[in-house]
Amino acid sequence: HVQLVESGGGSVQAGGSLRLSCAASGFALSTYDMSWVRQAPGKEREVVAGIYTGNGNAYYADSVKGRFTISQDNADHSLFLQLNSLKSDDTAIYYCAAGPSFVCSSGSWGFASNYHDWGQGTQVTVS
């Protein structure tokens, strides 16, 4: 069965960096579109980045564009999110999520409801 396990979260000062990892098992990473979704206390889930399995194109929310970078290593079954220039507003639980291979190409990558498998999340705290 599909399993996603995030790691790499932690506490960091504003302006700092973190690198999140997501280990995928039970499916081939190249067959699903993948994303990173965050949820802060009292706020709705926000898809911050998506990656299209077809050509590796990446998509970003305006709130993180230029600061975050999504990437994946299909051979290593891993998804990554590099977080730079962190702000207090970036404090949230970050989840990796897998969705159908048409999510990004259809323009629907930004909707959290389109992703059908989720990890347990990793906490990022920026002070």
PDB file of C-alpha atoms in Angstrom:
ATOM      1  CA  HIS A   1       0.000   0.000   0.000  1.00  0.00           C
ATOM      2  CA  VAL A   2       1.040   3.621  -0.470  1.00  0.00           C
ATOM      3  CA  GLN A   3       3.096   5.060   2.359  1.00  0.00           C
ATOM      4  CA  LEU A   4       4.580   8.538   2.648  1.00  0.00           C
ATOM      5  CA  VAL A   5       6.901   9.463   5.510  1.00  0.00           C
ATOM      6  CA  GLU A   6       8.108  13.036   5.965  1.00  0.00           C
ATOM      7  CA  SER A   7      11.209  14.152   7.821  1.00  0.00           C
ATOM      8  CA  GLY A   8      13.437  17.183   8.170  1.00  0.00           C
ATOM      9  CA  GLY A   9      11.179  19.573  10.040  1.00  0.00           C
ATOM     10  CA  GLY A  10      12.341  21.555  13.034  1.00  0.00           C
ATOM     11  CA  SER A  11      12.713  24.975  14.605  1.00  0.00           C
ATOM     12  CA  VAL A  12      14.627  27.691  12.812  1.00  0.00           C
ATOM     13  CA  GLN A  13      15.050  31.433  13.037  1.00  0.00           C
ATOM     14  CA  ALA A  14      13.546  33.738  10.458  1.00  0.00           C
ATOM     15  CA  GLY A  15      15.752  33.884   7.389  1.00  0.00           C
ATOM     16  CA  GLY A  16      16.989  30.355   7.902  1.00  0.00           C
ATOM     17  CA  SER A  17      16.594  27.232   5.771  1.00  0.00           C
ATOM     18  CA  LEU A  18      15.329  23.685   6.076  1.00  0.00           C
ATOM     19  CA  ARG A  19      15.150  20.729   3.719  1.00  0.00           C
ATOM     20  CA  LEU A  20      12.151  18.445   4.024  1.00  0.00           C
ATOM     21  CA  SER A  21      12.191  14.888   2.704  1.00  0.00           C
ATOM     22  CA  CYS A  22       9.392  12.474   1.933  1.00  0.00           C
ATOM     23  CA  ALA A  23      10.137   8.772   1.564  1.00  0.00           C
ATOM     24  CA  ALA A  24       7.617   7.043  -0.684  1.00  0.00           C
ATOM     25  CA  SER A  25       6.861   3.342  -0.783  1.00  0.00           C
ATOM     26  CA  GLY A  26       4.213   1.073  -2.261  1.00  0.00           C
ATOM     27  CA  PHE A  27       4.138   2.852  -5.595  1.00  0.00           C
ATOM     28  CA  ALA A  28       6.432   4.254  -8.249  1.00  0.00           C
ATOM     29  CA  LEU A  29       7.005   7.954  -7.580  1.00  0.00           C
ATOM     30  CA  SER A  30       7.047   8.646 -11.304  1.00  0.00           C
ATOM     31  CA  THR A  31       3.429   7.548 -11.719  1.00  0.00           C
ATOM     32  CA  TYR A  32       1.849  10.177  -9.464  1.00  0.00           C
ATOM     33  CA  ASP A  33       1.917  13.947  -9.321  1.00  0.00           C
ATOM     34  CA  MET A  34       3.295  14.966  -5.952  1.00  0.00           C
ATOM     35  CA  SER A  35       2.907  17.996  -3.753  1.00  0.00           C
ATOM     36  CA  TRP A  36       3.783  19.589  -0.459  1.00  0.00           C
ATOM     37  CA  VAL A  37       0.837  20.890   1.537  1.00  0.00           C
ATOM     38  CA  ARG A  38       0.992  22.836   4.792  1.00  0.00           C
ATOM     39  CA  GLN A  39      -1.502  23.607   7.492  1.00  0.00           C
ATOM     40  CA  ALA A  40      -1.037  26.218  10.171  1.00  0.00           C
ATOM     41  CA  PRO A  41      -3.161  26.269  13.348  1.00  0.00           C
ATOM     42  CA  GLY A  42      -6.598  27.662  12.637  1.00  0.00           C
ATOM     43  CA  LYS A  43      -5.962  27.903   8.899  1.00  0.00           C
ATOM     44  CA  GLU A  44      -6.970  25.838   5.886  1.00  0.00           C
ATOM     45  CA  ARG A  45      -4.568  23.538   4.108  1.00  0.00           C
ATOM     46  CA  GLU A  46      -2.428  25.282   1.519  1.00  0.00           C
ATOM     47  CA  VAL A  47      -0.714  23.503  -1.357  1.00  0.00           C
ATOM     48  CA  VAL A  48       2.641  25.251  -1.492  1.00  0.00           C
ATOM     49  CA  ALA A  49       4.292  23.266  -4.300  1.00  0.00           C
ATOM     50  CA  GLY A  50       3.460  20.587  -6.852  1.00  0.00           C
ATOM     51  CA  ILE A  51       5.522  18.640  -9.334  1.00  0.00           C
ATOM     52  CA  TYR A  52       4.254  17.123 -12.580  1.00  0.00           C
ATOM     53  CA  THR A  53       5.419  13.588 -13.067  1.00  0.00           C
ATOM     54  CA  GLY A  54       5.216  13.910 -16.859  1.00  0.00           C
ATOM     55  CA  ASN A  55       8.050  16.396 -17.295  1.00  0.00           C
ATOM     56  CA  GLY A  56       9.148  17.413 -13.821  1.00  0.00           C
ATOM     57  CA  ASN A  57       7.647  20.898 -14.076  1.00  0.00           C
ATOM     58  CA  ALA A  58       7.175  22.523 -10.693  1.00  0.00           C
ATOM     59  CA  TYR A  59       4.400  24.794  -9.500  1.00  0.00           C
ATOM     60  CA  TYR A  60       4.423  27.115  -6.498  1.00  0.00           C
ATOM     61  CA  ALA A  61       1.990  29.120  -4.446  1.00  0.00           C
ATOM     62  CA  ASP A  62       2.636  32.861  -4.585  1.00  0.00           C
ATOM     63  CA  SER A  63       3.354  32.806  -0.862  1.00  0.00           C
ATOM     64  CA  VAL A  64       6.491  30.682  -1.347  1.00  0.00           C
ATOM     65  CA  LYS A  65       7.566  31.395  -4.926  1.00  0.00           C
ATOM     66  CA  GLY A  66      11.263  32.204  -5.108  1.00  0.00           C
ATOM     67  CA  ARG A  67      11.916  30.791  -1.631  1.00  0.00           C
ATOM     68  CA  PHE A  68      10.877  27.117  -1.803  1.00  0.00           C
ATOM     69  CA  THR A  69      11.997  24.471  -4.292  1.00  0.00           C
ATOM     70  CA  ILE A  70      10.315  21.111  -4.860  1.00  0.00           C
ATOM     71  CA  SER A  71      12.256  18.230  -6.361  1.00  0.00           C
ATOM     72  CA  GLN A  72      12.138  14.473  -6.523  1.00  0.00           C
ATOM     73  CA  ASP A  73      14.490  11.552  -6.979  1.00  0.00           C
ATOM     74  CA  ASN A  74      12.547   8.750  -8.638  1.00  0.00           C
ATOM     75  CA  ALA A  75      15.366   6.249  -8.233  1.00  0.00           C
ATOM     76  CA  ASP A  76      15.498   6.950  -4.508  1.00  0.00           C
ATOM     77  CA  HIS A  77      11.700   7.127  -4.141  1.00  0.00           C
ATOM     78  CA  SER A  78      12.014  10.505  -2.449  1.00  0.00           C
ATOM     79  CA  LEU A  79      10.389  13.914  -2.672  1.00  0.00           C
ATOM     80  CA  PHE A  80      12.055  17.026  -1.292  1.00  0.00           C
ATOM     81  CA  LEU A  81      11.184  20.590  -0.387  1.00  0.00           C
ATOM     82  CA  GLN A  82      13.963  23.114   0.127  1.00  0.00           C
ATOM     83  CA  LEU A  83      12.770  26.002   2.280  1.00  0.00           C
ATOM     84  CA  ASN A  84      14.875  29.174   2.188  1.00  0.00           C
ATOM     85  CA  SER A  85      14.393  32.675   3.609  1.00  0.00           C
ATOM     86  CA  LEU A  86      11.884  31.313   6.088  1.00  0.00           C
ATOM     87  CA  LYS A  87       9.345  33.620   7.684  1.00  0.00           C
ATOM     88  CA  SER A  88       7.165  33.241  10.769  1.00  0.00           C
ATOM     89  CA  ASP A  89       4.178  32.808   8.422  1.00  0.00           C
ATOM     90  CA  ASP A  90       5.773  29.586   7.172  1.00  0.00           C
ATOM     91  CA  THR A  91       5.182  27.939  10.552  1.00  0.00           C
ATOM     92  CA  ALA A  92       2.942  24.926   9.912  1.00  0.00           C
ATOM     93  CA  ILE A  93       2.803  21.178   9.638  1.00  0.00           C
ATOM     94  CA  TYR A  94       4.069  20.176   6.206  1.00  0.00           C
ATOM     95  CA  TYR A  95       2.672  17.122   4.445  1.00  0.00           C
ATOM     96  CA  CYS A  96       3.692  15.403   1.256  1.00  0.00           C
ATOM     97  CA  ALA A  97       0.809  14.149  -0.816  1.00  0.00           C
ATOM     98  CA  ALA A  98       0.320  12.021  -3.917  1.00  0.00           C
ATOM     99  CA  GLY A  99      -2.296  12.592  -6.572  1.00  0.00           C
ATOM    100  CA  PRO A 100      -3.296  11.381 -10.031  1.00  0.00           C
ATOM    101  CA  SER A 101      -0.862  12.055 -12.842  1.00  0.00           C
ATOM    102  CA  PHE A 102      -3.189  14.635 -14.417  1.00  0.00           C
ATOM    103  CA  VAL A 103      -3.444  16.941 -11.394  1.00  0.00           C
ATOM    104  CA  CYS A 104      -0.668  19.306 -12.470  1.00  0.00           C
ATOM    105  CA  SER A 105      -1.326  19.216 -16.222  1.00  0.00           C
ATOM    106  CA  SER A 106      -5.000  20.028 -15.647  1.00  0.00           C
ATOM    107  CA  GLY A 107      -4.156  23.096 -13.611  1.00  0.00           C
ATOM    108  CA  SER A 108      -5.582  21.562 -10.447  1.00  0.00           C
ATOM    109  CA  TRP A 109      -2.357  21.147  -8.507  1.00  0.00           C
ATOM    110  CA  GLY A 110      -3.320  23.828  -5.993  1.00  0.00           C
ATOM    111  CA  PHE A 111      -6.357  22.035  -4.580  1.00  0.00           C
ATOM    112  CA  ALA A 112      -5.541  19.814  -1.605  1.00  0.00           C
ATOM    113  CA  SER A 113      -8.661  17.702  -2.168  1.00  0.00           C
ATOM    114  CA  ASN A 114      -7.125  16.367  -5.406  1.00  0.00           C
ATOM    115  CA  TYR A 115      -4.456  14.389  -3.533  1.00  0.00           C
ATOM    116  CA  HIS A 116      -5.429  10.941  -2.332  1.00  0.00           C
ATOM    117  CA  ASP A 117      -2.532   9.803  -0.173  1.00  0.00           C
ATOM    118  CA  TRP A 118      -0.848  11.761   2.597  1.00  0.00           C
ATOM    119  CA  GLY A 119       2.018  11.413   4.994  1.00  0.00           C
ATOM    120  CA  GLN A 120       1.773  12.090   8.721  1.00  0.00           C
ATOM    121  CA  GLY A 121       3.397  15.507   8.467  1.00  0.00           C
ATOM    122  CA  THR A 122       6.476  17.219   9.867  1.00  0.00           C
ATOM    123  CA  GLN A 123       6.403  20.374  11.966  1.00  0.00           C
ATOM    124  CA  VAL A 124       8.219  23.513  10.812  1.00  0.00           C
ATOM    125  CA  THR A 125       8.469  26.333  13.332  1.00  0.00           C
ATOM    126  CA  VAL A 126       9.985  29.699  12.402  1.00  0.00           C
ATOM    127  CA  SER A 127      10.643  32.239  15.138  1.00  0.00           C
TER     128      SER A 127
END
